[in-house]
Amino acid sequence: MGIAVQDTSQTALARAAALDFAIYGDLESIAPFGGGLINHTFVSVWDQAGTRVRYLHQRINDKVFTRPDQLMENFARVTAHIAAKTVGMPDHSRRTLTVVKARSGLPYTRDAEGGWWRAYLFVEGVRAKDVASSPEEARVLGSGVGRFQKQLADLPPPRLHETIPNFHNMETRYARFYAALASDPVKRAHGAREEIAFMEANEERGMILIRGLQSGRLPERVCHNDTKMNNIFLDDASGEALCVADLDTVMPGTVLFDVGDLIRTVCSRAGEEERDLAKVAFDQRFFDALIAGYCSEADDFLTEEEKCLIPEAGRNITHIMALRFLTDYLEGDHYYATSRPGHNLDRCRNQIALIQSLDAALRAGV
Ligand code: GN1
Ligand code: MG
């Protein structure tokens, strides 16, 4: 009941916000959409002189993204840059997200509660998947992210805003984990002893990417930072990776963060929500195809150091996700959306199982 009441009021806010964007036609309907863990998403249907057109609306989570104005400045620059590179190609308006401006001219609007909303064209005829179904699909996903990075490699200055400072910084993630462990605010540490021990044992190894960035051995580039596979839209007709979505965390980093998140999500035979850990297994064939696809686009700009660290990047990003799920569990589930007690601990266990499977493959010489 509580949830239904909240949904209704959220939908009312979404409707009011939607009407504040410079969208032609009559608003027919607006309803919640999709399952992101961070933002609230809605889809609207408009009658534009007799044709039905859909738009997406998101309330930006301003606890997670404390400067939505800067975030939307990044978003608008990045999407305009990609759009300029694909002018004249078939399906031009489906190859990147297209921001709709508010009537004020800004790329966002505020609601009565102070919430921040954005709108963009609904990309029709694509699908987002949680688990890859074939090595060919893995190859396609790899090439999609390689192309995205290549398209943004020449983004003109200024440097993009850091929408979440230290997002993939293992040092600060560990500091927060140890703080949660020390205060144990909801008394959950005892029930997570094994996972805590895993984090303590793996801390040093986990520092490889952040130290590489800090020392300059790994170059800073524009990357996406959240390339779990369901953020990459596959064209229904051709199967091609058409559009990279969820651009909130596009900011400076190492491209290995993106490759790592792809390995984490594409090369596991089960998604991160799977609780049957026997199903969570690293698949070498998907890995080989993914990296071949990625390098078909990224070979032009990757350094030798970056190439060598690709397998380790998969382990590193899986590790940081396990650590973040565990920290949120210890803190009382404030960050990720959860739907049952222990949900974040289950996610952490899934990610640790994947690391163990990945380690077996790395030992065998991926
Ligand atoms: C979040 O926004 P969404 O659901 O695509 C998270 C990612 C995690 C992911 C785990 C801003 O991604 O870092 O990998 O959940 N995004 C943020 O599913 O924290
Ligand atoms: Mg996201």
PDB file of N, CA and C and ligand atoms in Angstrom, residues 38-39 65 226 231 246 248, ligand 2:
ATOM      1  N   ILE A  38      19.223   3.309  -9.403  1.00  0.00           N
ATOM      2  CA  ILE A  38      19.559   4.628  -8.856  1.00  0.00           C
ATOM      3  C   ILE A  38      18.474   5.691  -9.133  1.00  0.00           C
ATOM      4  N   ASN A  39      18.127   5.914 -10.389  1.00  0.00           N
ATOM      5  CA  ASN A  39      17.162   6.972 -10.729  1.00  0.00           C
ATOM      6  C   ASN A  39      15.740   6.397 -10.891  1.00  0.00           C
ATOM      7  N   PHE A  65      23.857  11.932  -7.020  1.00  0.00           N
ATOM      8  CA  PHE A  65      24.464  12.945  -7.908  1.00  0.00           C
ATOM      9  C   PHE A  65      24.146  14.308  -7.314  1.00  0.00           C
ATOM     10  N   ASP A 226      29.921   2.935 -16.209  1.00  0.00           N
ATOM     11  CA  ASP A 226      28.786   2.102 -15.765  1.00  0.00           C
ATOM     12  C   ASP A 226      28.313   1.244 -16.934  1.00  0.00           C
ATOM     13  N   ASN A 231      23.078  -1.490 -19.979  1.00  0.00           N
ATOM     14  CA  ASN A 231      23.112  -0.065 -20.351  1.00  0.00           C
ATOM     15  C   ASN A 231      23.485   0.128 -21.823  1.00  0.00           C
ATOM     16  N   ASP A 246      22.450   5.462 -20.081  1.00  0.00           N
ATOM     17  CA  ASP A 246      22.819   5.687 -18.684  1.00  0.00           C
ATOM     18  C   ASP A 246      24.138   6.466 -18.585  1.00  0.00           C
ATOM     19  N   ASP A 248      25.023   9.050 -16.809  1.00  0.00           N
ATOM     20  CA  ASP A 248      25.241   9.860 -15.602  1.00  0.00           C
ATOM     21  C   ASP A 248      26.688   9.886 -15.142  1.00  0.00           C
TER      22      ASP A 248
HETATM   23 MG    MG B   2      23.419   4.249 -13.686  1.00  0.00          MG
END
